[in-house]
Amino acid sequence: MKLILKYCFIFLLAFSIAGTIGFYSIRLFTQSADEIVLPQLTGKNIIYVLETLTNMGLNAKLYGTRYDDAFPRYAVISQDPQPGSTIKKGRDVIIYISKGAKENIIPDLRQIPLEQAMILLEKNEFKKGHVSFTYSVKTKNKCVIAHYPEPFSTALKGSSCDLLVSRGINPVAVIMPDITRLRLEKASAVIENLHLDISQIISNVDPHQDWGIILSSTPHAGSHVTENTPITLFVNALEKGRHMSPDKLNSLILLTHSLSPGILKQHVRVETDMFGPIINLYNEYMKPGEDINILVPPAIKTRVNIFIDQTLEKTIIIDPWKEDIDAGDSILWESSPLQFYQPISPDWVTN
């Protein structure tokens, strides 16, 4: 028994001596190792970081990757220990690597209207890039023909997408006709037959020409024009620089006058000078209380006289160059019988 205890004591003593020697050896080794100040690794490329840590005698440990808009792909996002920390050679440095900004799939914007394409780009976190326009037979007007990046490709969030948008079918060019010395309504019909649009009608003054006559136009006669070319007509009038809405050329004004009540029918005659010479629009008997309804084009300066039983009941003057500020409709002037205007016989036509 004493022998066993003796051997146990010797074993424990030897183990204690060996442990003490090992502890002091490790302590001596660690105290003698070089201490290093860890540099800034954040934002640096992973290849540069690995080379730097290896040259410094440190071990790089990659703990993960993630998307990050602030750092390019393969750049170090974070490090542990932090920059400026003191670390001994042979220690580990933990780093996280950036996968770059997150990418989204470019939606297919082809053949859809430009406004809808803009909504889809914003929804997918992309921005509108350069927008170009061209004519196309296959793509409708104001629809996207193509775009870059291409459909279903990947691109960084927030990047721009360039669009090519259709203007529709390339319009056929025609020769601008000579419409000078034509009345406005006749000139408008000529332009409409060529599928052209009037953009402006402006008044000018030429005392040697009749009112309502085209004095000039832009583009000038003989020019090549298309349906997209803005056309301006200069029309003879009393004042210069007045503007008339082109919409008046395709509209009508309803003039209404009610007959007074009574027993006997009344003779009604309506005359006008809208076509140049004075003509009768209506010359019949009507029942008392009935309405006289007349449709008049607002683009022509017109005087309408209403005679009841050979007596001038009302004169209505339409001036196409005057606009109602509030409603935008032509102002109608209604006057009592004019003293200087002589009623004419039912069948008399004069200039």
XYZ file of C-alpha atoms in Angstrom:
351
model
C 0.000 0.000 0.000
C 2.832 2.367 0.905
C 4.462 1.508 -2.403
C 1.340 2.482 -4.339
C 1.060 5.789 -2.534
C 4.717 6.441 -3.201
C 4.263 5.915 -6.976
C 1.136 8.123 -7.048
C 2.983 10.918 -5.301
C 5.880 10.678 -7.777
C 3.390 10.761 -10.724
C 1.554 13.816 -9.438
C 4.807 15.597 -8.776
C 6.080 14.874 -12.277
C 2.752 16.019 -13.816
C 2.846 19.261 -11.815
C 6.420 19.965 -12.864
C 5.584 19.258 -16.538
C 2.475 21.510 -16.388
C 4.428 24.315 -14.771
C 7.137 24.074 -17.407
C 4.515 24.070 -20.237
C 2.644 27.080 -18.822
C 5.782 29.169 -18.474
C 6.967 28.070 -21.940
C 3.710 29.185 -23.585
C 3.710 32.423 -21.608
C 7.277 33.069 -22.583
C 6.434 32.375 -26.257
C 3.378 34.601 -26.327
C 5.176 37.412 -24.577
C 8.002 37.176 -27.040
C 5.628 37.219 -30.144
C 5.516 40.495 -32.137
C 2.514 42.765 -31.639
C 0.970 44.281 -34.767
C -1.387 47.263 -35.233
C -4.214 46.077 -37.466
C -4.717 48.355 -40.524
C -7.978 49.537 -42.083
C -9.259 46.692 -44.265
C -12.838 47.894 -44.833
C -13.492 48.831 -48.458
C -10.371 47.045 -49.732
C -10.514 44.261 -52.315
C -10.338 40.742 -50.887
C -7.150 39.892 -52.829
C -5.367 42.923 -51.370
C -6.619 42.050 -47.874
C -5.426 38.432 -48.090
C -1.996 39.522 -49.282
C -1.738 42.153 -46.546
C -2.749 39.818 -43.721
C -0.453 37.044 -44.966
C 2.524 39.392 -45.117
C 1.744 40.547 -41.573
C 1.642 36.951 -40.300
C -2.101 37.003 -39.602
C -4.821 34.563 -40.637
C -7.838 35.813 -42.626
C -11.110 34.107 -41.659
C -14.079 34.682 -44.002
C -17.267 34.554 -41.967
C -19.804 35.472 -44.654
C -20.951 37.568 -47.608
C -23.945 39.858 -48.150
C -25.332 42.470 -50.548
C -24.265 46.018 -49.802
C -24.963 49.109 -51.933
C -22.086 51.026 -50.304
C -19.300 48.572 -51.187
C -18.398 47.039 -54.562
C -18.347 43.333 -55.110
C -15.477 41.422 -53.368
C -14.719 44.372 -51.052
C -14.380 43.903 -47.277
C -17.481 45.192 -45.478
C -16.285 44.753 -41.868
C -13.386 43.341 -39.836
C -12.768 42.050 -36.318
C -10.638 43.224 -34.528
C -11.284 46.818 -35.546
C -8.685 48.980 -37.353
C -6.023 50.282 -34.956
C -6.295 47.315 -32.594
C -3.099 45.602 -31.365
C -2.877 41.949 -32.364
C -0.127 39.345 -32.212
C 1.156 37.434 -35.191
C -0.588 34.168 -35.946
C -3.949 35.434 -34.715
C -7.175 35.298 -36.795
C -8.827 38.353 -38.384
C -12.535 37.906 -39.144
C -13.791 39.606 -42.315
C -17.126 39.887 -44.190
C -17.158 40.270 -47.981
C -19.584 42.362 -50.103
C -21.591 40.761 -52.911
C -22.103 44.238 -54.363
C -25.369 46.077 -54.844
C -28.434 43.915 -55.179
C -29.520 43.289 -58.770
C -33.059 43.158 -60.095
C -34.453 41.716 -63.309
C -35.263 44.253 -66.028
C -38.981 43.940 -66.916
C -40.097 43.545 -70.525
C -41.208 47.052 -71.572
C -41.585 46.375 -75.290
C -44.852 47.310 -77.025
C -46.328 49.000 -73.944
C -47.098 52.743 -73.603
C -44.288 54.965 -72.343
C -46.223 56.060 -69.237
C -46.820 52.426 -68.227
C -43.147 51.610 -68.868
C -42.118 54.404 -66.482
C -44.337 52.951 -63.755
C -42.828 49.465 -64.214
C -39.283 50.844 -64.036
C -40.010 52.672 -60.795
C -41.751 49.615 -59.340
C -38.652 47.501 -60.027
C -36.332 50.186 -58.544
C -34.847 51.384 -61.845
C -34.594 54.911 -63.244
C -35.484 56.314 -66.650
C -32.405 56.783 -68.783
C -32.155 58.440 -72.194
C -35.389 58.358 -74.210
C -35.109 58.390 -78.017
C -37.933 58.575 -80.555
C -38.228 57.126 -84.035
C -40.908 56.075 -86.507
C -42.044 52.460 -86.535
C -44.511 50.446 -88.585
C -44.806 47.630 -86.024
C -45.029 49.643 -82.798
C -47.880 51.999 -81.933
C -47.310 55.674 -81.295
C -45.783 56.462 -77.854
C -45.056 52.776 -77.169
C -41.634 51.309 -76.367
C -39.835 49.662 -79.307
C -36.763 48.440 -77.393
C -34.703 49.218 -74.318
C -31.287 48.666 -72.764
C -30.546 46.747 -70.582
C -32.546 44.145 -72.459
C -35.666 42.461 -71.065
C -35.124 39.846 -68.329
C -31.440 40.751 -67.913
C -30.124 41.711 -64.476
C -28.992 45.191 -63.490
C -28.144 47.036 -60.312
C -30.988 48.595 -58.374
C -31.221 52.294 -59.087
C -29.470 52.028 -62.451
C -30.878 53.666 -65.601
C -32.733 52.022 -68.467
C -32.557 53.680 -71.907
C -35.738 53.588 -73.995
C -36.476 53.741 -77.728
C -40.049 54.965 -78.243
C -42.193 54.896 -81.385
C -43.609 57.995 -83.073
C -45.966 55.754 -85.031
C -45.930 55.288 -88.780
C -43.690 57.690 -90.675
C -46.104 60.289 -92.103
C -46.207 60.776 -95.848
C -45.039 64.214 -96.963
C -47.320 66.288 -99.193
C -46.953 69.662 -100.891
C -48.477 72.563 -98.998
C -51.225 73.899 -101.284
C -51.668 77.549 -102.212
C -54.696 78.620 -100.162
C -54.221 82.389 -100.358
C -57.275 84.353 -101.430
C -59.567 81.493 -100.355
C -62.163 81.990 -97.659
C -61.242 80.460 -94.310
C -63.874 77.715 -94.500
C -62.762 76.718 -98.025
C -59.075 76.738 -97.074
C -59.860 74.604 -94.029
C -61.569 72.015 -96.235
C -58.558 71.872 -98.585
C -56.177 71.302 -95.657
C -58.452 68.698 -94.097
C -58.618 66.746 -97.372
C -54.813 66.432 -97.236
C -55.058 65.054 -93.659
C -53.231 68.090 -92.267
C -54.037 69.972 -89.071
C -54.382 73.701 -88.503
C -52.569 74.707 -85.323
C -53.196 78.484 -85.310
C -55.480 81.023 -86.953
C -54.259 84.619 -86.629
C -55.848 87.785 -87.931
C -54.116 90.274 -90.200
C -55.305 93.375 -92.042
C -55.416 93.990 -95.786
C -57.969 96.648 -96.775
C -57.828 95.476 -100.392
C -59.119 91.964 -99.579
C -62.485 90.732 -98.308
C -62.928 89.776 -94.661
C -62.291 86.103 -93.937
C -59.862 85.674 -96.853
C -56.562 83.820 -96.317
C -53.730 86.331 -96.717
C -50.846 83.890 -96.118
C -49.893 80.679 -94.374
C -46.904 78.982 -92.787
C -45.407 76.807 -94.081
C -45.650 78.589 -97.415
C -47.229 77.053 -100.493
C -44.947 74.468 -102.115
C -43.311 73.374 -98.853
C -43.164 69.704 -97.867
C -45.475 69.090 -94.902
C -46.785 66.080 -92.979
C -49.684 65.488 -90.628
C -47.381 66.487 -87.756
C -46.447 69.839 -89.287
C -48.074 72.791 -87.459
C -49.925 75.004 -89.950
C -50.728 78.643 -89.232
C -53.283 80.612 -91.246
C -53.330 84.421 -91.447
C -56.858 85.640 -92.139
C -58.019 89.099 -93.140
C -59.931 90.858 -90.364
C -60.579 94.289 -88.834
C -57.777 93.974 -86.249
C -54.287 92.506 -86.433
C -52.924 89.860 -84.078
C -56.191 88.322 -82.879
C -56.355 84.535 -82.406
C -59.167 82.153 -83.290
C -59.418 78.595 -81.997
C -59.120 76.024 -84.848
C -61.852 74.028 -83.073
C -64.373 76.567 -84.339
C -63.861 75.246 -87.866
C -65.534 71.964 -86.924
C -68.331 73.196 -84.669
C -71.713 74.921 -84.897
C -73.623 77.413 -82.762
C -77.334 76.942 -82.142
C -79.255 80.219 -82.327
C -82.780 80.133 -80.859
C -85.593 82.674 -80.947
C -89.104 82.048 -79.611
C -92.146 83.489 -81.318
C -94.587 85.428 -79.190
C -97.858 83.694 -78.273
C -100.976 84.411 -80.277
C -103.676 82.932 -82.480
C -102.599 83.504 -86.074
C -99.529 82.079 -87.766
C -96.642 84.476 -88.213
C -94.483 84.912 -91.268
C -90.825 84.228 -90.361
C -87.879 85.079 -92.551
C -84.266 84.576 -91.475
C -81.510 86.053 -93.596
C -77.728 85.939 -93.240
C -74.546 87.038 -94.958
C -72.391 84.124 -93.734
C -71.694 82.940 -97.301
C -70.954 86.407 -98.677
C -74.170 87.662 -100.316
C -77.287 87.991 -98.189
C -79.507 84.923 -98.541
C -82.639 83.608 -96.873
C -82.128 80.684 -94.515
C -85.818 80.415 -93.746
C -88.946 81.951 -95.285
C -92.142 80.272 -94.021
C -95.169 80.692 -91.736
C -94.874 79.379 -88.189
C -97.299 78.861 -85.321
C -97.214 81.298 -82.374
C -94.947 80.191 -79.520
C -92.739 77.993 -81.707
C -88.955 78.245 -81.599
C -86.750 79.329 -84.472
C -83.562 77.208 -84.385
C -80.595 78.056 -86.601
C -77.174 76.360 -86.754
C -74.351 78.762 -87.593
C -70.593 78.057 -87.950
C -68.701 80.109 -85.327
C -65.596 80.522 -87.517
C -67.339 82.881 -89.952
C -68.236 86.447 -89.142
C -71.979 86.350 -89.555
C -74.983 88.651 -89.260
C -78.348 86.939 -88.808
C -81.549 88.987 -89.187
C -84.876 87.601 -88.010
C -88.007 89.166 -89.543
C -91.433 88.546 -88.086
C -94.282 89.584 -90.419
C -91.849 91.699 -92.489
C -90.585 93.533 -89.391
C -86.977 93.158 -88.247
C -87.325 91.485 -84.856
C -83.707 90.726 -83.968
C -80.164 90.986 -85.323
C -77.495 88.580 -84.115
C -73.830 89.202 -84.939
C -71.215 86.467 -84.544
C -67.586 87.590 -84.385
C -65.182 84.589 -84.513
C -62.283 86.714 -83.231
C -63.906 87.438 -79.884
C -63.732 84.842 -77.132
C -65.648 84.557 -73.899
C -62.982 84.770 -71.155
C -64.837 82.461 -68.774
C -66.335 79.820 -71.046
C -64.263 80.126 -74.201
C -67.364 80.310 -76.392
C -68.018 82.887 -79.075
C -69.766 86.002 -77.883
C -73.071 86.697 -79.606
C -74.291 90.267 -79.863
C -78.048 90.636 -79.937
C -79.364 94.055 -80.894
C -82.704 95.662 -81.397
C -83.619 96.526 -85.002
C -80.872 98.681 -86.463
C -82.049 101.952 -87.878
C -79.535 101.917 -90.724
C -80.313 98.323 -91.731
C -83.126 98.246 -94.253
C -85.269 95.102 -94.345
C -85.261 93.413 -97.719
C -88.061 91.744 -99.597
C -88.433 87.942 -99.174
C -86.920 87.062 -102.544
C -84.344 89.804 -102.897
C -80.717 88.712 -102.781
C -77.952 91.280 -102.703
C -74.188 91.473 -102.074
